[in-house]
Amino acid sequence: MEYSPKKLSDILEKHGFNFKKSFGQNFIVDENIIDAIIEKAMIKPNTCVLEIGPGAGALTYKLSERAKNVLCFEIDKKLEPILEELLNEKNNVEIIYEDFLTSDIKTKISSYSFDSLYVVANLPYYITTPIIMKLIEDKIPVDKIVIMVQKEVGDRFKAVPGTKDYSSLSVFLNYYFDVKKLMDVSRHVFLPKPNVDSIIIELKKKECQTQVIDEDYFFKLIRESFKQKRKTIKNNLREYPLNEIEKILKKYGFDLSVRAEQLSLDIFIDIANRVSKGVCSNDK
């Protein structure tokens, strides 16, 4: 199936569709970019693909030709007649018209049989981070995530210690995944055209993951370490046993005057595992 801004515009006009800024709707219309996403995702025949926000179905159509099943979540029910028209011959595609962030994803996925689960999507910019965090916090058994996101967000995903984009999200993602940039995407391949360029990021589940003893404690420690990014570990972690934390930091050549953005994933894991649970006097 071929897509172009004119063709897509005609289909949307036929169904009286209006783009909603509140849903962050920017549909891919460049078939070369769609093909590039499919190729870089390296979808295997017995893979189930989870797509969040299929929009007008351009990417969905191509995914269905590679994957065993494609399970989509779309919040805008006004897209239903458009997606039905474009995908009516695809019996391996299911579209659930619900908000992904409030859906019981595990239950939905449990009805499918597959060897691997991928997320492949052009994510709405305004909820990119909540979507990723839901996948993590709900423990969705994802093997690989290939997503198109706003370039600024993608830069934070792949940021390394000591850079301005390094954040608590960078640490969370690097705990679970090997993160890499696949390609840049111009704003001109979308309808309507957004104000920013995009980036395609791959998050691949780590084969050898350094485990933390208590993930809830680990995540809380990281969030509070980055709570005020310009402040030091000493200031951000006042309610933690700073003497113990300082001993750990010294092993790596740091002291309590260091900022969280300077510390690697391995250092945070060491701190979380060595500092006993329940040390925080104000359990938030």
PDB file of C-alpha atoms in Angstrom:
ATOM      1  CA  MET A   1       0.000   0.000   0.000  1.00  0.00           C
ATOM      2  CA  GLU A   2       1.375   3.401  -0.924  1.00  0.00           C
ATOM      3  CA  TYR A   3       1.021   6.451   1.264  1.00  0.00           C
ATOM      4  CA  SER A   4       1.450  10.107   0.458  1.00  0.00           C
ATOM      5  CA  PRO A   5       0.370  13.340   2.136  1.00  0.00           C
ATOM      6  CA  LYS A   6      -2.254  13.802  -0.605  1.00  0.00           C
ATOM      7  CA  LYS A   7      -3.665  10.267  -0.302  1.00  0.00           C
ATOM      8  CA  LEU A   8      -3.789  10.353   3.449  1.00  0.00           C
ATOM      9  CA  SER A   9      -5.332  13.809   3.398  1.00  0.00           C
ATOM     10  CA  ASP A  10      -8.044  12.563   1.023  1.00  0.00           C
ATOM     11  CA  ILE A  11      -8.891   9.582   3.253  1.00  0.00           C
ATOM     12  CA  LEU A  12      -9.036  11.734   6.362  1.00  0.00           C
ATOM     13  CA  GLU A  13     -11.182  14.324   4.589  1.00  0.00           C
ATOM     14  CA  LYS A  14     -13.530  11.616   3.313  1.00  0.00           C
ATOM     15  CA  HIS A  15     -14.203  10.560   6.897  1.00  0.00           C
ATOM     16  CA  GLY A  16     -14.382  14.126   8.183  1.00  0.00           C
ATOM     17  CA  PHE A  17     -11.372  13.619  10.452  1.00  0.00           C
ATOM     18  CA  ASN A  18      -9.850  16.543  12.328  1.00  0.00           C
ATOM     19  CA  PHE A  19      -6.419  16.326  13.956  1.00  0.00           C
ATOM     20  CA  LYS A  20      -6.458  16.797  17.713  1.00  0.00           C
ATOM     21  CA  LYS A  21      -3.537  18.559  19.344  1.00  0.00           C
ATOM     22  CA  SER A  22      -4.707  17.138  22.677  1.00  0.00           C
ATOM     23  CA  PHE A  23      -3.859  13.642  21.391  1.00  0.00           C
ATOM     24  CA  GLY A  24      -0.527  14.693  19.869  1.00  0.00           C
ATOM     25  CA  GLN A  25      -1.599  13.481  16.434  1.00  0.00           C
ATOM     26  CA  ASN A  26       1.117  13.676  13.774  1.00  0.00           C
ATOM     27  CA  PHE A  27       0.797  10.853  11.245  1.00  0.00           C
ATOM     28  CA  ILE A  28       3.734   9.455   9.234  1.00  0.00           C
ATOM     29  CA  VAL A  29       3.128   9.861   5.511  1.00  0.00           C
ATOM     30  CA  ASP A  30       6.564   9.071   4.045  1.00  0.00           C
ATOM     31  CA  GLU A  31       6.659   5.407   2.986  1.00  0.00           C
ATOM     32  CA  ASN A  32      10.480   5.388   2.984  1.00  0.00           C
ATOM     33  CA  ILE A  33      10.504   6.236   6.691  1.00  0.00           C
ATOM     34  CA  ILE A  34       7.846   3.612   7.405  1.00  0.00           C
ATOM     35  CA  ASP A  35       9.915   0.989   5.565  1.00  0.00           C
ATOM     36  CA  ALA A  36      13.043   2.075   7.447  1.00  0.00           C
ATOM     37  CA  ILE A  37      11.288   1.594  10.793  1.00  0.00           C
ATOM     38  CA  ILE A  38      10.120  -1.875   9.755  1.00  0.00           C
ATOM     39  CA  GLU A  39      13.603  -2.901   8.587  1.00  0.00           C
ATOM     40  CA  LYS A  40      15.362  -1.576  11.686  1.00  0.00           C
ATOM     41  CA  ALA A  41      12.866  -3.265  14.004  1.00  0.00           C
ATOM     42  CA  MET A  42      13.945  -6.651  12.534  1.00  0.00           C
ATOM     43  CA  ILE A  43      10.591  -8.274  13.287  1.00  0.00           C
ATOM     44  CA  LYS A  44      10.647 -12.077  13.367  1.00  0.00           C
ATOM     45  CA  PRO A  45       7.726 -14.157  12.026  1.00  0.00           C
ATOM     46  CA  ASN A  46       6.525 -15.342  15.448  1.00  0.00           C
ATOM     47  CA  THR A  47       6.626 -11.872  17.016  1.00  0.00           C
ATOM     48  CA  CYS A  48       3.686 -10.019  18.515  1.00  0.00           C
ATOM     49  CA  VAL A  49       3.961  -6.270  17.989  1.00  0.00           C
ATOM     50  CA  LEU A  50       2.366  -3.772  20.320  1.00  0.00           C
ATOM     51  CA  GLU A  51       1.645  -0.428  18.641  1.00  0.00           C
ATOM     52  CA  ILE A  52       0.526   2.572  20.680  1.00  0.00           C
ATOM     53  CA  GLY A  53      -1.268   5.225  18.652  1.00  0.00           C
ATOM     54  CA  PRO A  54      -1.599   3.692  15.167  1.00  0.00           C
ATOM     55  CA  GLY A  55      -3.110   6.910  13.826  1.00  0.00           C
ATOM     56  CA  ALA A  56      -4.276   6.348  10.246  1.00  0.00           C
ATOM     57  CA  GLY A  57      -2.631   2.902  10.068  1.00  0.00           C
ATOM     58  CA  ALA A  58       0.307   3.503   7.726  1.00  0.00           C
ATOM     59  CA  LEU A  59       2.826   1.822  10.026  1.00  0.00           C
ATOM     60  CA  THR A  60       0.259  -0.740  11.204  1.00  0.00           C
ATOM     61  CA  TYR A  61      -0.282  -2.013   7.666  1.00  0.00           C
ATOM     62  CA  LYS A  62       3.434  -2.668   7.160  1.00  0.00           C
ATOM     63  CA  LEU A  63       3.821  -4.228  10.628  1.00  0.00           C
ATOM     64  CA  SER A  64       1.056  -6.709   9.826  1.00  0.00           C
ATOM     65  CA  GLU A  65       3.077  -8.001   6.861  1.00  0.00           C
ATOM     66  CA  ARG A  66       6.001  -8.978   9.109  1.00  0.00           C
ATOM     67  CA  ALA A  67       4.591  -9.840  12.530  1.00  0.00           C
ATOM     68  CA  LYS A  68       2.481 -12.778  13.630  1.00  0.00           C
ATOM     69  CA  ASN A  69       0.075 -10.362  15.340  1.00  0.00           C
ATOM     70  CA  VAL A  70      -0.237  -6.610  15.786  1.00  0.00           C
ATOM     71  CA  LEU A  71      -2.084  -5.350  18.859  1.00  0.00           C
ATOM     72  CA  CYS A  72      -2.862  -1.625  18.715  1.00  0.00           C
ATOM     73  CA  PHE A  73      -4.135   0.811  21.298  1.00  0.00           C
ATOM     74  CA  GLU A  74      -5.815   3.945  19.939  1.00  0.00           C
ATOM     75  CA  ILE A  75      -7.445   6.564  22.156  1.00  0.00           C
ATOM     76  CA  ASP A  76      -9.278   8.414  19.362  1.00  0.00           C
ATOM     77  CA  LYS A  77     -12.409   6.460  18.403  1.00  0.00           C
ATOM     78  CA  LYS A  78     -12.969   8.788  15.448  1.00  0.00           C
ATOM     79  CA  LEU A  79     -10.137   6.933  13.713  1.00  0.00           C
ATOM     80  CA  GLU A  80     -12.083   3.667  13.823  1.00  0.00           C
ATOM     81  CA  PRO A  81     -13.741   3.924  10.352  1.00  0.00           C
ATOM     82  CA  ILE A  82     -10.431   5.011   8.789  1.00  0.00           C
ATOM     83  CA  LEU A  83      -8.495   2.116  10.325  1.00  0.00           C
ATOM     84  CA  GLU A  84     -11.238  -0.344   9.415  1.00  0.00           C
ATOM     85  CA  GLU A  85     -11.077   0.789   5.786  1.00  0.00           C
ATOM     86  CA  LEU A  86      -7.296   0.539   5.598  1.00  0.00           C
ATOM     87  CA  LEU A  87      -6.888  -2.706   7.557  1.00  0.00           C
ATOM     88  CA  ASN A  88     -10.043  -4.654   6.753  1.00  0.00           C
ATOM     89  CA  GLU A  89      -8.070  -7.389   4.966  1.00  0.00           C
ATOM     90  CA  LYS A  90      -5.596  -7.811   7.816  1.00  0.00           C
ATOM     91  CA  ASN A  91      -6.835 -10.605  10.073  1.00  0.00           C
ATOM     92  CA  ASN A  92      -3.748 -10.460  12.295  1.00  0.00           C
ATOM     93  CA  VAL A  93      -4.430  -6.901  13.514  1.00  0.00           C
ATOM     94  CA  GLU A  94      -6.487  -6.060  16.600  1.00  0.00           C
ATOM     95  CA  ILE A  95      -7.220  -2.460  17.530  1.00  0.00           C
ATOM     96  CA  ILE A  96      -8.411  -1.638  21.028  1.00  0.00           C
ATOM     97  CA  TYR A  97      -9.939   1.810  21.343  1.00  0.00           C
ATOM     98  CA  GLU A  98      -8.758   2.613  24.856  1.00  0.00           C
ATOM     99  CA  ASP A  99      -6.248   4.842  26.574  1.00  0.00           C
ATOM    100  CA  PHE A 100      -3.061   2.750  26.717  1.00  0.00           C
ATOM    101  CA  LEU A 101      -2.089   4.362  30.027  1.00  0.00           C
ATOM    102  CA  THR A 102      -5.204   3.054  31.803  1.00  0.00           C
ATOM    103  CA  SER A 103      -5.517  -0.296  30.018  1.00  0.00           C
ATOM    104  CA  ASP A 104      -4.710  -3.703  31.492  1.00  0.00           C
ATOM    105  CA  ILE A 105      -1.995  -4.512  28.956  1.00  0.00           C
ATOM    106  CA  LYS A 106      -0.891  -7.785  30.552  1.00  0.00           C
ATOM    107  CA  THR A 107      -4.378  -9.260  30.317  1.00  0.00           C
ATOM    108  CA  LYS A 108      -4.734  -8.183  26.689  1.00  0.00           C
ATOM    109  CA  ILE A 109      -1.377  -9.694  25.747  1.00  0.00           C
ATOM    110  CA  SER A 110      -2.051 -12.964  27.590  1.00  0.00           C
ATOM    111  CA  SER A 111      -4.508 -14.037  24.875  1.00  0.00           C
ATOM    112  CA  TYR A 112      -1.714 -14.092  22.287  1.00  0.00           C
ATOM    113  CA  SER A 113       0.900 -16.760  21.609  1.00  0.00           C
ATOM    114  CA  PHE A 114       4.332 -15.512  20.526  1.00  0.00           C
ATOM    115  CA  ASP A 115       8.069 -16.048  20.851  1.00  0.00           C
ATOM    116  CA  SER A 116       8.885 -12.382  21.385  1.00  0.00           C
ATOM    117  CA  LEU A 117       7.049  -9.148  22.117  1.00  0.00           C
ATOM    118  CA  TYR A 118       8.086  -5.892  20.447  1.00  0.00           C
ATOM    119  CA  VAL A 119       6.761  -2.377  20.806  1.00  0.00           C
ATOM    120  CA  VAL A 120       6.976  -0.497  17.499  1.00  0.00           C
ATOM    121  CA  ALA A 121       5.291   2.882  17.386  1.00  0.00           C
ATOM    122  CA  ASN A 122       5.292   6.540  16.506  1.00  0.00           C
ATOM    123  CA  LEU A 123       4.540   7.753  20.017  1.00  0.00           C
ATOM    124  CA  PRO A 124       2.573  10.903  20.784  1.00  0.00           C
ATOM    125  CA  TYR A 125       5.196  13.365  22.007  1.00  0.00           C
ATOM    126  CA  TYR A 126       3.305  14.550  25.057  1.00  0.00           C
ATOM    127  CA  ILE A 127       2.986  11.109  26.688  1.00  0.00           C
ATOM    128  CA  THR A 128       6.154   9.364  25.517  1.00  0.00           C
ATOM    129  CA  THR A 129       7.692   9.098  28.979  1.00  0.00           C
ATOM    130  CA  PRO A 130       4.484   7.898  30.740  1.00  0.00           C
ATOM    131  CA  ILE A 131       4.100   5.184  28.086  1.00  0.00           C
ATOM    132  CA  ILE A 132       7.659   3.938  28.586  1.00  0.00           C
ATOM    133  CA  MET A 133       7.270   4.040  32.370  1.00  0.00           C
ATOM    134  CA  LYS A 134       4.016   2.058  32.167  1.00  0.00           C
ATOM    135  CA  LEU A 135       5.767  -0.664  30.172  1.00  0.00           C
ATOM    136  CA  ILE A 136       8.434  -0.817  32.880  1.00  0.00           C
ATOM    137  CA  GLU A 137       6.243  -0.485  35.969  1.00  0.00           C
ATOM    138  CA  ASP A 138       3.579  -2.919  34.727  1.00  0.00           C
ATOM    139  CA  LYS A 139       6.380  -5.398  33.946  1.00  0.00           C
ATOM    140  CA  ILE A 140       5.227  -5.938  30.373  1.00  0.00           C
ATOM    141  CA  PRO A 141       7.510  -8.698  28.973  1.00  0.00           C
ATOM    142  CA  VAL A 142       8.870  -6.597  26.124  1.00  0.00           C
ATOM    143  CA  ASP A 143      11.954  -7.872  24.305  1.00  0.00           C
ATOM    144  CA  LYS A 144      12.522  -4.787  22.183  1.00  0.00           C
ATOM    145  CA  ILE A 145      11.095  -1.288  21.753  1.00  0.00           C
ATOM    146  CA  VAL A 146      11.537   0.646  18.513  1.00  0.00           C
ATOM    147  CA  ILE A 147       9.879   4.040  18.797  1.00  0.00           C
ATOM    148  CA  MET A 148       9.837   7.368  17.043  1.00  0.00           C
ATOM    149  CA  VAL A 149       9.925  10.191  19.587  1.00  0.00           C
ATOM    150  CA  GLN A 150      10.667  13.890  19.734  1.00  0.00           C
ATOM    151  CA  LYS A 151      14.418  14.384  19.269  1.00  0.00           C
ATOM    152  CA  GLU A 152      14.794  16.136  22.610  1.00  0.00           C
ATOM    153  CA  VAL A 153      13.164  13.189  24.399  1.00  0.00           C
ATOM    154  CA  GLY A 154      15.248  10.670  22.464  1.00  0.00           C
ATOM    155  CA  ASP A 155      18.402  12.513  23.501  1.00  0.00           C
ATOM    156  CA  ARG A 156      17.421  12.023  27.149  1.00  0.00           C
ATOM    157  CA  PHE A 157      16.769   8.325  26.574  1.00  0.00           C
ATOM    158  CA  LYS A 158      20.272   7.690  25.258  1.00  0.00           C
ATOM    159  CA  ALA A 159      22.116  10.212  27.436  1.00  0.00           C
ATOM    160  CA  VAL A 160      25.253   9.173  29.321  1.00  0.00           C
ATOM    161  CA  PRO A 161      26.603  10.404  32.679  1.00  0.00           C
ATOM    162  CA  GLY A 162      28.118  13.880  32.628  1.00  0.00           C
ATOM    163  CA  THR A 163      25.869  15.246  29.870  1.00  0.00           C
ATOM    164  CA  LYS A 164      23.063  17.791  30.234  1.00  0.00           C
ATOM    165  CA  ASP A 165      20.422  15.312  29.002  1.00  0.00           C
ATOM    166  CA  TYR A 166      21.275  12.628  31.574  1.00  0.00           C
ATOM    167  CA  SER A 167      18.363  12.200  33.973  1.00  0.00           C
ATOM    168  CA  SER A 168      16.569   9.708  36.214  1.00  0.00           C
ATOM    169  CA  LEU A 169      14.810   8.417  33.085  1.00  0.00           C
ATOM    170  CA  SER A 170      18.199   7.715  31.463  1.00  0.00           C
ATOM    171  CA  VAL A 171      19.152   5.591  34.483  1.00  0.00           C
ATOM    172  CA  PHE A 172      15.824   3.725  34.554  1.00  0.00           C
ATOM    173  CA  LEU A 173      16.009   2.868  30.860  1.00  0.00           C
ATOM    174  CA  ASN A 174      19.630   1.795  31.006  1.00  0.00           C
ATOM    175  CA  TYR A 175      18.848  -0.535  33.897  1.00  0.00           C
ATOM    176  CA  TYR A 176      16.474  -2.542  31.708  1.00  0.00           C
ATOM    177  CA  PHE A 177      17.622  -1.894  28.151  1.00  0.00           C
ATOM    178  CA  ASP A 178      20.537  -1.334  25.838  1.00  0.00           C
ATOM    179  CA  VAL A 179      19.615   2.017  24.305  1.00  0.00           C
ATOM    180  CA  LYS A 180      20.749   3.246  20.909  1.00  0.00           C
ATOM    181  CA  LYS A 181      19.746   5.733  18.270  1.00  0.00           C
ATOM    182  CA  LEU A 182      18.697   4.233  14.944  1.00  0.00           C
ATOM    183  CA  MET A 183      18.078   7.315  12.793  1.00  0.00           C
ATOM    184  CA  ASP A 184      16.978  10.939  12.658  1.00  0.00           C
ATOM    185  CA  VAL A 185      13.600  11.816  11.149  1.00  0.00           C
ATOM    186  CA  SER A 186      12.683  15.180   9.658  1.00  0.00           C
ATOM    187  CA  ARG A 187       9.518  16.970  10.744  1.00  0.00           C
ATOM    188  CA  HIS A 188       8.539  17.133   7.058  1.00  0.00           C
ATOM    189  CA  VAL A 189       7.447  13.457   6.902  1.00  0.00           C
ATOM    190  CA  PHE A 190       4.421  14.024   9.138  1.00  0.00           C
ATOM    191  CA  LEU A 191       0.910  15.291   8.614  1.00  0.00           C
ATOM    192  CA  PRO A 192       0.395  17.799  10.109  1.00  0.00           C
ATOM    193  CA  LYS A 193       4.028  18.897  10.338  1.00  0.00           C
ATOM    194  CA  PRO A 194       5.183  19.226  13.967  1.00  0.00           C
ATOM    195  CA  ASN A 195       7.451  22.021  15.172  1.00  0.00           C
ATOM    196  CA  VAL A 196      10.335  19.679  15.999  1.00  0.00           C
ATOM    197  CA  ASP A 197      12.328  16.881  14.398  1.00  0.00           C
ATOM    198  CA  SER A 198      12.140  13.290  15.619  1.00  0.00           C
ATOM    199  CA  ILE A 199      14.473  10.416  16.343  1.00  0.00           C
ATOM    200  CA  ILE A 200      14.020   6.650  16.217  1.00  0.00           C
ATOM    201  CA  ILE A 201      15.333   4.904  19.321  1.00  0.00           C
ATOM    202  CA  GLU A 202      15.824   1.205  20.009  1.00  0.00           C
ATOM    203  CA  LEU A 203      15.504  -0.140  23.542  1.00  0.00           C
ATOM    204  CA  LYS A 204      16.606  -3.774  23.629  1.00  0.00           C
ATOM    205  CA  LYS A 205      16.114  -5.838  26.785  1.00  0.00           C
ATOM    206  CA  LYS A 206      19.462  -6.528  28.420  1.00  0.00           C
ATOM    207  CA  GLU A 207      20.579 -10.135  28.275  1.00  0.00           C
ATOM    208  CA  CYS A 208      22.788  -9.761  31.337  1.00  0.00           C
ATOM    209  CA  GLN A 209      21.161  -7.366  33.776  1.00  0.00           C
ATOM    210  CA  THR A 210      22.806  -6.327  37.049  1.00  0.00           C
ATOM    211  CA  GLN A 211      20.077  -6.935  39.595  1.00  0.00           C
ATOM    212  CA  VAL A 212      19.097  -4.660  42.434  1.00  0.00           C
ATOM    213  CA  ILE A 213      17.840  -6.150  45.695  1.00  0.00           C
ATOM    214  CA  ASP A 214      14.781  -3.914  45.906  1.00  0.00           C
ATOM    215  CA  GLU A 215      13.643  -2.214  42.687  1.00  0.00           C
ATOM    216  CA  ASP A 216      11.159   0.076  44.439  1.00  0.00           C
ATOM    217  CA  TYR A 217      13.888   1.367  46.717  1.00  0.00           C
ATOM    218  CA  PHE A 218      16.290   1.677  43.783  1.00  0.00           C
ATOM    219  CA  PHE A 219      13.840   3.759  41.744  1.00  0.00           C
ATOM    220  CA  LYS A 220      12.988   5.960  44.730  1.00  0.00           C
ATOM    221  CA  LEU A 221      16.679   6.595  45.384  1.00  0.00           C
ATOM    222  CA  ILE A 222      17.253   7.618  41.778  1.00  0.00           C
ATOM    223  CA  ARG A 223      14.205   9.910  41.637  1.00  0.00           C
ATOM    224  CA  GLU A 224      15.309  11.698  44.783  1.00  0.00           C
ATOM    225  CA  SER A 225      18.932  11.914  43.598  1.00  0.00           C
ATOM    226  CA  PHE A 226      17.726  13.854  40.537  1.00  0.00           C
ATOM    227  CA  LYS A 227      14.951  15.696  42.412  1.00  0.00           C
ATOM    228  CA  GLN A 228      16.746  19.024  42.077  1.00  0.00           C
ATOM    229  CA  LYS A 229      19.246  18.457  39.326  1.00  0.00           C
ATOM    230  CA  ARG A 230      21.601  21.316  40.177  1.00  0.00           C
ATOM    231  CA  LYS A 231      21.900  20.225  43.799  1.00  0.00           C
ATOM    232  CA  THR A 232      24.427  17.743  45.125  1.00  0.00           C
ATOM    233  CA  ILE A 233      23.813  14.225  46.346  1.00  0.00           C
ATOM    234  CA  LYS A 234      24.316  15.539  49.881  1.00  0.00           C
ATOM    235  CA  ASN A 235      21.436  17.989  49.482  1.00  0.00           C
ATOM    236  CA  ASN A 236      19.072  15.721  47.549  1.00  0.00           C
ATOM    237  CA  LEU A 237      19.546  12.672  49.791  1.00  0.00           C
ATOM    238  CA  ARG A 238      19.483  14.336  53.227  1.00  0.00           C
ATOM    239  CA  GLU A 239      17.102  11.691  54.568  1.00  0.00           C
ATOM    240  CA  TYR A 240      19.399   8.823  53.600  1.00  0.00           C
ATOM    241  CA  PRO A 241      22.481   7.543  55.509  1.00  0.00           C
ATOM    242  CA  LEU A 242      24.975   9.929  53.944  1.00  0.00           C
ATOM    243  CA  ASN A 243      27.953   8.420  55.757  1.00  0.00           C
ATOM    244  CA  GLU A 244      27.301   5.067  54.093  1.00  0.00           C
ATOM    245  CA  ILE A 245      26.663   6.661  50.707  1.00  0.00           C
ATOM    246  CA  GLU A 246      29.894   8.645  50.959  1.00  0.00           C
ATOM    247  CA  LYS A 247      31.891   5.449  51.553  1.00  0.00           C
ATOM    248  CA  ILE A 248      30.466   3.958  48.374  1.00  0.00           C
ATOM    249  CA  LEU A 249      31.061   7.123  46.352  1.00  0.00           C
ATOM    250  CA  LYS A 250      34.719   7.249  47.420  1.00  0.00           C
ATOM    251  CA  LYS A 251      35.300   3.861  45.763  1.00  0.00           C
ATOM    252  CA  TYR A 252      34.489   5.541  42.458  1.00  0.00           C
ATOM    253  CA  GLY A 253      36.456   8.752  43.088  1.00  0.00           C
ATOM    254  CA  PHE A 254      33.482  10.896  44.173  1.00  0.00           C
ATOM    255  CA  ASP A 255      32.219  12.465  47.387  1.00  0.00           C
ATOM    256  CA  LEU A 256      28.895  13.893  48.561  1.00  0.00           C
ATOM    257  CA  SER A 257      29.439  17.094  46.578  1.00  0.00           C
ATOM    258  CA  VAL A 258      28.843  15.195  43.334  1.00  0.00           C
ATOM    259  CA  ARG A 259      25.630  15.723  41.378  1.00  0.00           C
ATOM    260  CA  ALA A 260      23.459  12.807  40.275  1.00  0.00           C
ATOM    261  CA  GLU A 261      24.142  13.546  36.611  1.00  0.00           C
ATOM    262  CA  GLN A 262      27.775  12.472  37.148  1.00  0.00           C
ATOM    263  CA  LEU A 263      26.926   9.007  38.474  1.00  0.00           C
ATOM    264  CA  SER A 264      26.579   5.906  36.297  1.00  0.00           C
ATOM    265  CA  LEU A 265      23.961   3.195  36.556  1.00  0.00           C
ATOM    266  CA  ASP A 266      26.442   0.838  38.244  1.00  0.00           C
ATOM    267  CA  ILE A 267      27.140   3.369  41.014  1.00  0.00           C
ATOM    268  CA  PHE A 268      23.423   3.843  41.698  1.00  0.00           C
ATOM    269  CA  ILE A 269      22.968   0.062  41.830  1.00  0.00           C
ATOM    270  CA  ASP A 270      25.863  -0.263  44.281  1.00  0.00           C
ATOM    271  CA  ILE A 271      24.391   2.437  46.540  1.00  0.00           C
ATOM    272  CA  ALA A 272      20.886   0.951  46.445  1.00  0.00           C
ATOM    273  CA  ASN A 273      22.113  -2.584  47.177  1.00  0.00           C
ATOM    274  CA  ARG A 274      24.471  -1.621  49.998  1.00  0.00           C
ATOM    275  CA  VAL A 275      22.289   0.875  51.829  1.00  0.00           C
ATOM    276  CA  SER A 276      19.827  -1.071  53.940  1.00  0.00           C
ATOM    277  CA  LYS A 277      16.079  -0.832  53.327  1.00  0.00           C
ATOM    278  CA  GLY A 278      14.017   1.445  55.519  1.00  0.00           C
ATOM    279  CA  VAL A 279      16.801   3.974  56.093  1.00  0.00           C
ATOM    280  CA  CYS A 280      14.729   6.890  54.809  1.00  0.00           C
ATOM    281  CA  SER A 281      13.155   8.591  57.838  1.00  0.00           C
ATOM    282  CA  ASN A 282      10.324  10.072  55.791  1.00  0.00           C
ATOM    283  CA  ASP A 283       8.845   7.293  53.653  1.00  0.00           C
ATOM    284  CA  LYS A 284       7.274   9.235  50.794  1.00  0.00           C
TER     285      LYS A 284
END
